[in-house]
Coordinates of C-alpha atoms and ligand atoms in Angstrom, one line a residue:
X29 CA 6.2 -16.6 3.2
X30 CA 8.1 -15.1 6.1
X31 CA 6.4 -14.2 9.4
X32 CA 6.9 -10.4 8.8
X33 CA 4.8 -10.7 5.6
X34 CA 2.1 -12.8 7.2
X35 CA 1.7 -10.6 10.2
X36 CA 1.7 -7.4 8.2
X37 CA -0.9 -8.9 5.7
X38 CA -3.1 -9.8 8.7
X39 CA -3.0 -6.2 9.8
X40 CA -3.9 -5.0 6.3
X41 CA -6.8 -7.5 6.2
X42 CA -8.0 -6.4 9.6
X43 CA -8.9 -2.9 8.4
X44 CA -10.8 -4.0 5.2
X45 CA -14.1 -3.3 7.0
X46 CA -13.2 0.3 7.4
X47 CA -12.9 1.0 3.7
X48 CA -15.4 3.6 2.4
X49 CA -16.4 2.0 -0.9
X50 CA -20.1 2.8 -1.8
X51 CA -19.3 2.9 -5.5
X52 CA -16.9 0.0 -6.2
X53 CA -17.7 -2.2 -3.3
X54 CA -14.1 -3.2 -3.6
X55 CA -12.4 -2.7 -0.2
X56 CA -8.7 -2.5 0.1
X57 CA -6.6 -2.4 3.2
X58 CA -2.9 -1.5 3.5
X59 CA -0.5 -1.8 6.3
X60 CA 3.0 -0.2 6.6
X61 CA 5.7 -1.7 8.8
X62 CA 7.7 1.3 9.8
X63 CA 11.5 1.0 10.3
X64 CA 10.9 1.6 14.1
X65 CA 8.5 -1.4 14.2
X66 CA 5.2 0.6 14.3
X67 CA 2.4 -0.4 12.0
X68 CA 0.3 2.2 10.2
X69 CA -2.9 1.1 8.3
X70 CA -5.0 2.8 5.6
X71 CA -8.1 2.0 3.6
X72 CA -9.5 3.3 0.3
X73 CA -11.9 6.2 0.7
X74 CA -14.1 6.8 -2.4
X75 CA -15.9 9.9 -3.6
X76 CA -19.0 10.5 -5.8
X77 CA -16.5 12.4 -7.9
X78 CA -14.5 9.3 -8.6
X79 CA -11.2 11.0 -9.2
X80 CA -11.2 12.3 -5.6
X81 CA -10.9 8.7 -4.4
X82 CA -7.9 7.9 -2.3
X83 CA -6.4 4.3 -2.4
X84 CA -5.6 2.4 0.7
X85 CA -1.8 2.6 0.1
X86 CA -1.9 6.3 -0.2
X87 CA -4.1 6.7 2.8
X88 CA -1.5 4.7 4.9
X89 CA 1.5 6.6 3.4
X90 CA -0.1 10.0 4.0
X91 CA -1.0 9.0 7.5
X92 CA 2.6 8.1 8.2
X93 CA 3.7 11.6 7.0
X94 CA 0.9 13.1 9.0
X95 CA 2.0 11.4 12.1
X96 CA 5.5 12.9 11.7
X97 CA 7.5 10.2 10.0
X98 CA 10.0 11.5 7.5
X99 CA 10.1 10.1 4.0
X100 CA 12.0 6.7 3.7
X101 CA 10.7 5.4 7.1
X102 CA 8.8 2.4 5.6
X103 CA 10.3 -1.1 5.8
X104 CA 7.5 -3.0 4.2
X105 CA 3.9 -2.5 2.8
X106 CA 1.2 -5.2 2.7
X107 CA -1.9 -4.8 0.5
X108 CA -5.1 -6.8 1.1
X109 CA -8.3 -7.0 -0.8
X110 CA -11.0 -9.3 -2.2
X111 CA -9.7 -9.9 -5.7
X112 CA -9.1 -13.5 -6.9
X113 CA -5.6 -12.6 -8.3
X114 CA -2.8 -10.8 -6.6
X115 CA -4.0 -7.2 -5.8
X116 CA -1.3 -4.9 -7.3
X117 CA -1.1 -1.2 -6.5
X118 CA -2.3 1.4 -9.0
X119 CA 0.3 3.6 -10.7
X120 CA -0.5 6.7 -8.7
X121 CA 0.2 4.8 -5.5
X122 CA 3.4 3.4 -7.0
X123 CA 4.6 6.9 -7.7
X124 CA 3.8 7.9 -4.1
X125 CA 5.8 4.8 -3.0
X126 CA 8.7 6.0 -5.1
X127 CA 8.6 9.4 -3.3
X128 CA 8.2 8.1 0.3
X129 CA 9.8 4.7 0.3
X130 CA 13.2 3.2 -0.5
X131 CA 13.6 1.3 -3.8
X132 CA 14.1 -1.9 -1.9
X133 CA 11.1 -1.5 0.4
X134 CA 9.2 -4.8 0.4
X135 CA 5.7 -4.8 -1.0
X136 CA 3.5 -7.8 -0.2
X137 CA 0.5 -8.6 -2.4
X138 CA -2.2 -11.1 -1.6
X139 CA -4.8 -13.1 -3.4
X140 CA -8.1 -14.8 -2.6
X141 CA -6.3 -18.0 -1.6
X142 CA -4.4 -15.8 1.0
X143 CA -1.2 -16.4 -0.8
X144 CA 1.4 -13.7 -0.6
X145 CA 3.7 -12.4 -3.4
X146 CA 6.7 -10.4 -2.4
X147 CA 8.0 -7.6 -4.7
X148 CA 9.7 -4.3 -4.1
X149 CA 9.0 -0.6 -5.0
X150 CA 11.9 -0.8 -7.6
X151 CA 10.3 -3.8 -9.2
X152 CA 6.9 -2.1 -9.4
X153 CA 8.4 1.1 -10.8
X154 CA 11.4 0.5 -13.0
X155 CA 13.1 3.6 -14.3
X156 CA 11.2 5.7 -11.8
X157 CA 10.8 9.4 -12.1
X158 CA 12.3 10.2 -8.6
X159 CA 14.0 13.5 -8.8
X160 CA 14.1 16.7 -10.8
X161 CA 17.3 16.5 -12.9
X162 CA 17.7 20.0 -14.5
Ligands
THU205 N1 -7.7 0.6 -4.9 C1 -6.9 0.7 -3.8 O1 -7.3 1.2 -2.8 N2 -5.7 0.2 -3.9 C2 -5.2 -0.6 -5.0 O2 -4.1 -1.1 -5.0 C3 -6.1 -0.7 -6.2 C4 -7.4 0.1 -6.2 C5 -9.1 1.1 -4.7 C6 -9.5 2.4 -5.5 C7 -11.0 2.2 -5.6 O3 -11.6 2.7 -4.3 C8 -11.2 0.8 -5.7 O4 -10.0 0.1 -5.2 C9 -11.5 0.3 -7.1 O5 -10.6 0.7 -8.0

């Protein structure tokens, strides 16, 4: 896998310990490589009202917006966790990626063997609902 993917995945792994996961004990870390070269990380933040939980990917993407980045500023996303198989983003996060990333934005998934799978936002969300066509 290319060095960009490996470096970004390392950043995602480095924040796993910050995840707030008292209910699932399933930490997830995400790292965004912005088009300007900056890296923004996020972790999952759970809630006793489970539906109020925020996934790592959304935490990172919302942080980017909060820091002043406009939509479509993300070059690549890396997602790290503790699952055996490749950890794939949930559908709510995929929809947020559709909103805030380009279809060709790279998404790197990792597994317990520290292998990396590369996909894109468009591959994760075919036929995306991405505009109001009225
Ligand atoms: N989770 C993420 O943060 N990202 C994913 O891609 C999948 C799921 C979180 C949500 C919840 O805190 C925990 O993992 C278990 O679902």
